[in-house]
């Protein structure tokens, strides 16, 4: 091979080597970009996992920080101004009256919860002076007007209007009938109330159970004796 042919061959080989070097450089860049992409993805995963863990911790801690400390049922000034489960003011005072009346008559927590549930379902814990006739023109089975009033929406055969409108007296009337209900303690609370109130829907009071339990528990605090 002469000198000219050697130069030609060398010239042909140089582009090949350059292309290979370029490919190696490109491959190195791709590998670096891939490593960077992986690091970014890992960082995102870690950040996401940390956020999930923080939210989970907050969900656990929040109920602990917002739980209502028990207060004295006989002292309305100790009731939380923000209310309990959305019930506040006059409603909490009436619930406290029901709880205190139940205690005086010997009813335990279950009976107290049933009493509060009943008043929630009947009047939203308000001693209202009207009932189903005034709001919906509901009549009794014999066609006569219903005469329901008060916390428990009791009709005239329960007692006088004064008794039915007084929270403590109306609660006592309710618990008197509950006590005469055989095995009420073994019944579902809503069914026990239904048997006392004789309403149309046995499950009507069930949605109020958790709120009633929260209120009864919140009103279970020790009352300070003064004087």
mmCIF file with all atom_site columns, C-alpha atoms in Angstrom, residues 68-80 84 92-93 95-97 99-100 103 215-226:
data_model
loop_
_atom_site.group_PDB
_atom_site.id
_atom_site.type_symbol
_atom_site.label_atom_id
_atom_site.label_alt_id
_atom_site.label_comp_id
_atom_site.label_asym_id
_atom_site.label_entity_id
_atom_site.label_seq_id
_atom_site.pdbx_PDB_ins_code
_atom_site.Cartn_x
_atom_site.Cartn_y
_atom_site.Cartn_z
_atom_site.occupancy
_atom_site.B_iso_or_equiv
_atom_site.pdbx_formal_charge
_atom_site.auth_seq_id
_atom_site.auth_comp_id
_atom_site.auth_asym_id
_atom_site.auth_atom_id
_atom_site.pdbx_PDB_model_num
ATOM 1  C CA . UNK A 1 68  ? -64.598 18.277 75.083 1.00 0.00 ? 68  UNK A CA 1
ATOM 2  C CA . UNK A 1 69  ? -63.549 17.956 78.721 1.00 0.00 ? 69  UNK A CA 1
ATOM 3  C CA . UNK A 1 70  ? -66.482 16.878 80.940 1.00 0.00 ? 70  UNK A CA 1
ATOM 4  C CA . UNK A 1 71  ? -68.357 19.751 82.571 1.00 0.00 ? 71  UNK A CA 1
ATOM 5  C CA . UNK A 1 72  ? -70.870 20.008 85.399 1.00 0.00 ? 72  UNK A CA 1
ATOM 6  C CA . UNK A 1 73  ? -74.419 19.444 84.105 1.00 0.00 ? 73  UNK A CA 1
ATOM 7  C CA . UNK A 1 74  ? -75.797 21.613 86.906 1.00 0.00 ? 74  UNK A CA 1
ATOM 8  C CA . UNK A 1 75  ? -73.653 24.618 85.949 1.00 0.00 ? 75  UNK A CA 1
ATOM 9  C CA . UNK A 1 76  ? -74.632 26.127 82.578 1.00 0.00 ? 76  UNK A CA 1
ATOM 10 C CA . UNK A 1 77  ? -71.798 28.656 82.872 1.00 0.00 ? 77  UNK A CA 1
ATOM 11 C CA . UNK A 1 78  ? -69.351 25.767 82.413 1.00 0.00 ? 78  UNK A CA 1
ATOM 12 C CA . UNK A 1 79  ? -70.869 24.714 79.088 1.00 0.00 ? 79  UNK A CA 1
ATOM 13 C CA . UNK A 1 80  ? -68.632 25.359 76.054 1.00 0.00 ? 80  UNK A CA 1
ATOM 14 C CA . UNK A 1 84  ? -71.121 20.196 71.624 1.00 0.00 ? 84  UNK A CA 1
ATOM 15 C CA . UNK A 1 92  ? -77.445 22.219 75.967 1.00 0.00 ? 92  UNK A CA 1
ATOM 16 C CA . UNK A 1 93  ? -79.295 23.577 78.989 1.00 0.00 ? 93  UNK A CA 1
ATOM 17 C CA . UNK A 1 95  ? -80.106 18.415 77.561 1.00 0.00 ? 95  UNK A CA 1
ATOM 18 C CA . UNK A 1 96  ? -78.540 19.012 80.984 1.00 0.00 ? 96  UNK A CA 1
ATOM 19 C CA . UNK A 1 97  ? -81.999 19.150 82.558 1.00 0.00 ? 97  UNK A CA 1
ATOM 20 C CA . UNK A 1 99  ? -79.585 14.279 82.202 1.00 0.00 ? 99  UNK A CA 1
ATOM 21 C CA . UNK A 1 100 ? -80.068 15.592 85.747 1.00 0.00 ? 100 UNK A CA 1
ATOM 22 C CA . UNK A 1 103 ? -79.966 10.755 87.345 1.00 0.00 ? 103 UNK A CA 1
ATOM 23 C CA . UNK A 1 215 ? -73.500 15.423 75.130 1.00 0.00 ? 215 UNK A CA 1
ATOM 24 C CA . UNK A 1 216 ? -74.191 12.995 77.986 1.00 0.00 ? 216 UNK A CA 1
ATOM 25 C CA . UNK A 1 217 ? -70.477 12.229 78.288 1.00 0.00 ? 217 UNK A CA 1
ATOM 26 C CA . UNK A 1 218 ? -69.586 15.927 78.147 1.00 0.00 ? 218 UNK A CA 1
ATOM 27 C CA . UNK A 1 219 ? -72.067 16.656 80.942 1.00 0.00 ? 219 UNK A CA 1
ATOM 28 C CA . UNK A 1 220 ? -70.650 13.955 83.193 1.00 0.00 ? 220 UNK A CA 1
ATOM 29 C CA . UNK A 1 221 ? -68.091 16.184 84.907 1.00 0.00 ? 221 UNK A CA 1
ATOM 30 C CA . UNK A 1 222 ? -67.857 16.558 88.672 1.00 0.00 ? 222 UNK A CA 1
ATOM 31 C CA . UNK A 1 223 ? -69.721 19.495 90.131 1.00 0.00 ? 223 UNK A CA 1
ATOM 32 C CA . UNK A 1 224 ? -67.871 21.515 92.766 1.00 0.00 ? 224 UNK A CA 1
ATOM 33 C CA . UNK A 1 225 ? -69.697 21.842 96.038 1.00 0.00 ? 225 UNK A CA 1
ATOM 34 C CA . UNK A 1 226 ? -69.631 25.432 97.342 1.00 0.00 ? 226 UNK A CA 1
#
